[in-house]
XYZ file of C-alpha atoms in Angstrom:
359
model
C 9.960 -19.077 -42.107
C 12.705 -16.683 -43.244
C 10.369 -15.414 -46.014
C 13.210 -15.106 -48.539
C 15.626 -13.074 -46.402
C 19.340 -13.870 -46.547
C 19.484 -15.496 -43.099
C 19.677 -19.079 -41.868
C 16.323 -20.082 -40.435
C 17.914 -21.628 -37.319
C 21.523 -21.429 -36.068
C 22.773 -23.573 -33.191
C 25.921 -22.064 -31.680
C 26.202 -23.986 -28.388
C 27.067 -27.582 -27.534
C 24.572 -30.077 -26.132
C 21.521 -28.438 -27.698
C 18.394 -30.528 -28.353
C 16.304 -29.221 -31.262
C 13.040 -30.975 -32.097
C 11.652 -34.365 -31.169
C 10.332 -37.250 -33.238
C 6.924 -36.260 -34.627
C 7.223 -32.945 -32.719
C 9.806 -31.062 -34.759
C 9.890 -27.824 -36.730
C 9.489 -26.832 -40.372
C 12.396 -24.666 -41.570
C 11.794 -22.853 -44.837
C 12.309 -19.698 -46.860
C 16.033 -19.007 -46.361
C 17.149 -16.766 -49.238
C 20.476 -15.664 -50.681
C 22.104 -19.074 -50.335
C 21.302 -19.363 -46.619
C 20.231 -22.651 -45.079
C 17.448 -24.215 -43.063
C 19.479 -25.260 -40.027
C 23.153 -24.534 -39.287
C 25.196 -26.075 -36.479
C 28.237 -23.849 -36.094
C 31.917 -24.718 -35.799
C 33.305 -25.859 -32.443
C 30.095 -27.367 -31.082
C 29.582 -30.958 -29.948
C 26.804 -33.293 -28.906
C 23.923 -31.468 -30.601
C 20.788 -33.557 -31.245
C 18.425 -32.599 -34.068
C 15.303 -34.743 -34.444
C 12.021 -34.747 -36.372
C 12.420 -31.565 -38.421
C 11.653 -30.684 -42.037
C 13.881 -28.304 -44.023
C 12.180 -27.458 -47.287
C 12.558 -24.885 -50.055
C 15.623 -23.074 -48.714
C 18.039 -21.479 -51.191
C 21.040 -23.146 -49.556
C 21.424 -26.459 -47.725
C 18.654 -28.076 -45.719
C 20.837 -29.073 -42.734
C 24.480 -28.002 -42.573
C 27.126 -28.506 -39.887
C 29.226 -25.401 -40.439
C 32.759 -26.257 -41.500
C 35.907 -24.512 -42.590
C 39.643 -25.008 -42.297
C 39.462 -25.228 -38.504
C 36.317 -27.291 -38.107
C 36.352 -29.219 -34.845
C 32.668 -29.990 -34.326
C 32.015 -33.547 -33.194
C 29.459 -36.067 -32.036
C 26.235 -34.555 -33.370
C 23.145 -36.739 -33.855
C 20.561 -36.102 -36.577
C 17.622 -38.484 -36.513
C 14.326 -38.623 -38.379
C 14.695 -35.309 -40.217
C 13.699 -34.565 -43.806
C 15.441 -32.253 -46.287
C 13.198 -31.688 -49.270
C 13.557 -29.493 -52.362
C 16.338 -27.242 -51.116
C 18.461 -25.480 -53.740
C 21.698 -26.884 -52.267
C 22.351 -30.225 -50.577
C 19.906 -31.892 -48.257
C 22.558 -32.497 -45.552
C 26.115 -31.107 -45.682
C 28.539 -31.702 -42.827
C 32.127 -32.156 -41.678
C 33.789 -32.573 -38.277
C 34.060 -36.053 -36.754
C 31.950 -38.805 -35.285
C 28.484 -37.643 -36.293
C 25.579 -40.122 -36.459
C 22.787 -39.662 -39.020
C 19.930 -42.141 -38.914
C 16.426 -42.315 -40.334
C 16.736 -39.082 -42.329
C 15.293 -38.297 -45.759
C 16.945 -36.241 -48.492
C 14.549 -35.956 -51.405
C 14.530 -33.806 -54.543
C 17.267 -31.389 -53.476
C 18.994 -29.667 -56.390
C 22.489 -30.861 -55.460
C 23.293 -33.935 -53.334
C 21.239 -35.677 -50.710
C 24.086 -36.121 -48.193
C 27.483 -34.436 -48.697
C 29.958 -35.807 -46.162
C 33.367 -34.401 -45.162
C 35.560 -34.962 -42.123
C 36.034 -38.382 -40.548
C 34.364 -41.255 -38.782
C 30.720 -40.520 -39.526
C 28.039 -43.235 -39.358
C 25.001 -43.119 -41.656
C 22.301 -45.720 -41.194
C 18.660 -45.986 -42.226
C 18.742 -42.855 -44.404
C 17.068 -42.361 -47.785
C 18.486 -40.238 -50.624
C 16.196 -40.099 -53.630
C 15.643 -37.952 -56.720
C 18.362 -35.451 -55.825
C 19.940 -33.550 -58.698
C 23.492 -34.783 -58.073
C 24.573 -37.685 -55.830
C 22.576 -39.501 -53.222
C 25.646 -39.717 -50.941
C 28.954 -37.905 -51.601
C 31.947 -38.819 -49.418
C 35.178 -36.978 -48.794
C 37.379 -37.623 -45.763
C 37.906 -41.039 -44.228
C 36.640 -43.875 -42.055
C 32.963 -43.355 -42.845
C 30.359 -46.106 -42.447
C 27.326 -46.311 -44.752
C 25.052 -49.190 -43.766
C 21.344 -49.874 -44.167
C 20.560 -46.854 -46.380
C 18.864 -46.383 -49.753
C 20.206 -44.383 -52.715
C 17.452 -44.439 -55.301
C 16.858 -42.521 -58.503
C 19.392 -39.741 -58.020
C 20.381 -37.690 -61.058
C 24.095 -38.386 -60.902
C 25.481 -41.241 -58.779
C 23.865 -43.112 -55.935
C 27.151 -42.946 -54.000
C 30.333 -41.069 -54.928
C 33.493 -41.701 -52.892
C 35.970 -38.949 -53.726
C 39.727 -38.851 -54.225
C 41.617 -40.019 -51.144
C 38.418 -40.789 -49.218
C 37.535 -44.046 -47.504
C 34.188 -45.597 -46.604
C 32.720 -49.004 -45.838
C 29.476 -49.523 -47.736
C 27.198 -52.447 -46.863
C 23.538 -53.517 -46.683
C 22.357 -50.569 -48.795
C 19.852 -50.386 -51.654
C 21.492 -48.724 -54.676
C 19.516 -48.552 -57.914
C 17.822 -46.269 -60.436
C 20.669 -43.732 -60.310
C 22.709 -41.923 -63.015
C 20.131 -42.252 -65.758
C 21.666 -39.286 -67.617
C 25.411 -39.292 -68.467
C 27.517 -37.320 -65.978
C 28.783 -34.300 -67.859
C 32.375 -33.149 -68.474
C 34.617 -31.532 -67.355
C 34.233 -33.031 -63.882
C 33.061 -36.380 -65.237
C 33.519 -38.429 -68.383
C 29.958 -39.208 -69.392
C 29.503 -42.098 -66.955
C 26.023 -43.563 -66.871
C 24.152 -46.129 -64.770
C 26.717 -45.857 -61.942
C 25.169 -46.665 -58.597
C 28.631 -46.229 -57.087
C 31.542 -44.200 -58.454
C 34.879 -44.914 -56.760
C 37.464 -42.140 -57.197
C 39.574 -42.997 -54.157
C 42.551 -44.447 -56.019
C 42.368 -47.458 -53.674
C 40.048 -50.372 -52.944
C 36.806 -49.846 -51.051
C 34.559 -52.516 -49.559
C 31.042 -52.492 -51.028
C 29.963 -56.057 -50.340
C 26.440 -57.128 -49.436
C 24.533 -54.327 -51.155
C 21.434 -54.669 -53.358
C 21.975 -53.181 -56.807
C 18.462 -53.459 -58.227
C 18.391 -57.089 -59.388
C 19.273 -60.482 -57.910
C 22.242 -60.687 -60.278
C 24.181 -57.902 -58.597
C 25.710 -54.795 -60.200
C 25.500 -54.525 -63.978
C 23.430 -53.119 -66.818
C 19.923 -51.733 -66.388
C 17.692 -52.459 -64.579
C 20.546 -52.908 -62.081
C 23.013 -50.156 -61.207
C 26.678 -50.698 -61.983
C 29.915 -49.995 -60.100
C 32.314 -47.557 -61.780
C 35.999 -47.163 -60.869
C 38.320 -44.368 -61.967
C 42.063 -44.834 -62.483
C 43.643 -47.172 -59.943
C 40.439 -47.432 -57.909
C 38.811 -50.814 -57.365
C 35.696 -51.944 -55.516
C 34.943 -55.276 -53.838
C 31.313 -56.158 -54.552
C 31.119 -59.962 -54.355
C 28.613 -61.527 -51.961
C 26.026 -58.968 -53.081
C 22.456 -59.095 -51.779
C 19.860 -60.727 -54.033
C 16.840 -58.854 -52.712
C 16.076 -55.383 -51.483
C 16.799 -54.522 -47.864
C 14.038 -53.126 -45.689
C 15.278 -49.694 -44.731
C 13.448 -48.060 -41.864
C 13.476 -44.328 -42.434
C 11.681 -41.484 -40.709
C 7.906 -41.430 -40.320
C 7.747 -38.382 -42.638
C 6.794 -40.510 -45.631
C 3.769 -41.865 -43.824
C 2.785 -38.883 -41.717
C 4.015 -35.799 -43.547
C 5.311 -37.159 -46.811
C 6.011 -33.866 -48.553
C 7.780 -34.590 -51.819
C 8.504 -31.599 -54.034
C 10.299 -32.083 -57.363
C 13.724 -30.421 -57.433
C 12.905 -28.334 -60.468
C 9.752 -26.730 -59.052
C 9.760 -22.931 -58.917
C 7.998 -22.330 -55.633
C 8.136 -18.544 -55.715
C 6.277 -18.151 -58.979
C 2.578 -17.427 -59.261
C 0.990 -20.599 -60.685
C 0.350 -20.174 -64.387
C -2.936 -21.657 -65.589
C -1.462 -22.549 -69.002
C 1.583 -24.544 -67.897
C 2.099 -27.319 -65.400
C 5.883 -27.146 -65.815
C 6.043 -23.791 -64.020
C 3.544 -24.696 -61.318
C 4.258 -25.783 -57.813
C 3.237 -29.434 -57.887
C 2.880 -31.140 -54.537
C 2.562 -34.796 -53.613
C 1.305 -35.883 -50.231
C 1.982 -39.514 -49.373
C -0.565 -40.838 -46.915
C -1.558 -44.256 -45.644
C -4.273 -44.311 -48.314
C -2.053 -43.444 -51.266
C -0.440 -40.516 -53.021
C -2.340 -37.276 -53.358
C -1.239 -35.098 -56.306
C -2.258 -31.460 -56.293
C -1.750 -28.829 -58.990
C -2.104 -25.148 -58.164
C -3.858 -23.198 -60.862
C -7.066 -23.072 -62.862
C -7.358 -26.818 -63.455
C -10.569 -28.639 -64.347
C -9.219 -32.208 -64.434
C -5.978 -34.145 -63.926
C -4.561 -37.311 -65.446
C -1.711 -39.305 -63.893
C 0.520 -41.664 -65.884
C 3.174 -43.723 -64.069
C 5.947 -45.751 -65.702
C 8.946 -47.696 -64.491
C 12.465 -46.426 -65.223
C 12.545 -48.293 -68.540
C 9.332 -46.627 -69.723
C 6.939 -49.514 -69.117
C 3.473 -48.290 -68.186
C 2.469 -48.984 -64.589
C -0.686 -46.910 -64.214
C -2.970 -44.497 -66.088
C -5.769 -42.774 -64.191
C -7.514 -41.218 -67.158
C -8.901 -37.734 -66.513
C -10.249 -37.125 -63.001
C -12.196 -33.953 -62.312
C -10.688 -31.418 -59.915
C -7.292 -29.988 -58.982
C -6.308 -33.073 -56.956
C -5.936 -36.727 -57.789
C -5.397 -39.639 -55.400
C -3.385 -42.687 -56.512
C -3.619 -45.709 -54.241
C -0.218 -47.022 -55.440
C -1.706 -49.754 -57.590
C -0.964 -50.766 -61.180
C -3.388 -51.016 -64.093
C -4.630 -54.360 -62.711
C -5.236 -52.764 -59.295
C -2.368 -54.707 -57.716
C -0.064 -52.870 -55.268
C 3.152 -51.607 -56.867
C 6.482 -52.599 -55.361
C 8.748 -50.201 -53.508
C 11.114 -48.429 -55.863
C 11.700 -45.464 -58.135
C 9.194 -44.585 -60.866
C 8.516 -41.802 -63.335
C 5.268 -39.925 -63.629
C 3.643 -37.303 -65.807
C 0.604 -35.196 -64.988
C -1.708 -33.812 -67.648
C -3.977 -30.902 -66.722
C -7.178 -30.034 -68.576
C -8.225 -26.435 -68.135
C -11.739 -25.056 -68.215
C -11.348 -23.990 -71.830
C -10.486 -27.606 -72.773
C -6.780 -26.950 -73.309
C -4.454 -29.718 -72.095
C -0.874 -29.274 -70.902
C 1.655 -31.825 -69.686
C 4.237 -31.719 -66.942
C 7.735 -32.943 -67.625
C 8.607 -36.469 -66.483
C 9.349 -36.461 -62.767
C 10.837 -39.050 -60.435
C 8.768 -40.601 -57.704
C 9.768 -42.953 -54.886
C 7.353 -45.498 -53.427
C 8.224 -46.595 -49.895
C 5.580 -48.207 -47.740
């Protein structure tokens, strides 16, 4: 814990380092001043980072240091989670890195920001990040067997001059709010934005409905200028994406707009640090503050009501991931609102927040 100081929590400056192990990793938090949770420096190779959580850092969760002379290569990041960092979840360049089974959830910028060449991403989840789930620059990247769900901007953005093969991914619930000028032109509902100026292969992906890319509730494919995207032979049902055990064992999901350094205010949920703990028995919601009772309301992305708990006494509320008829809800992206009732009877509401169900 860097406790707010302007230092990276961990820096790896040598090749061949092993940091963490599945289910036996480290929590990296508290980097201030734009510093990051974990940094792998330029010129290294063959570093393995496994089973760690980077949360609530003012910079990036996991970053492979890059600049004009970046020559890092062959790193492996497996089963890590980047949650609620002020920058990206994962940000890297170099060549030939493999990222598998990682989570990037509720980071203020992108889930995975990819530069360099020849990287392979498989089995990763990017959800509820403020910008893109996956952003690609550079060339010859492979994105297969991942999920981009409910991100604020695009599920996947492939930048100018970049190239990537995109297959067997789940891409839906993204870009619910128009992407703002001047960098964008008000695009909305774009699961994939192609800015390459060429054709990219995005066949055999699931876009949210059996009918392929299109209007809500599916995500669409958006092309800029001379760009084009091949999407025929799309998948008609959601892929099973095996991500890290964090969702089942640790499951920390912190909304991107939480202010973690503030003292919880008893009169406002919107400024409180709200925490969700996903366990095998359900989702545990906890509000810090002088709260007498909580109410949870869950809707789908179109606003249809899925669940309403009514008021439950206490500062915590457990939802067993069932709908109003007590049937299990499907995997996907949902919206929820918490209402807190204080001891004086006053009720306050949180803003709508995104929630991913993966079980």
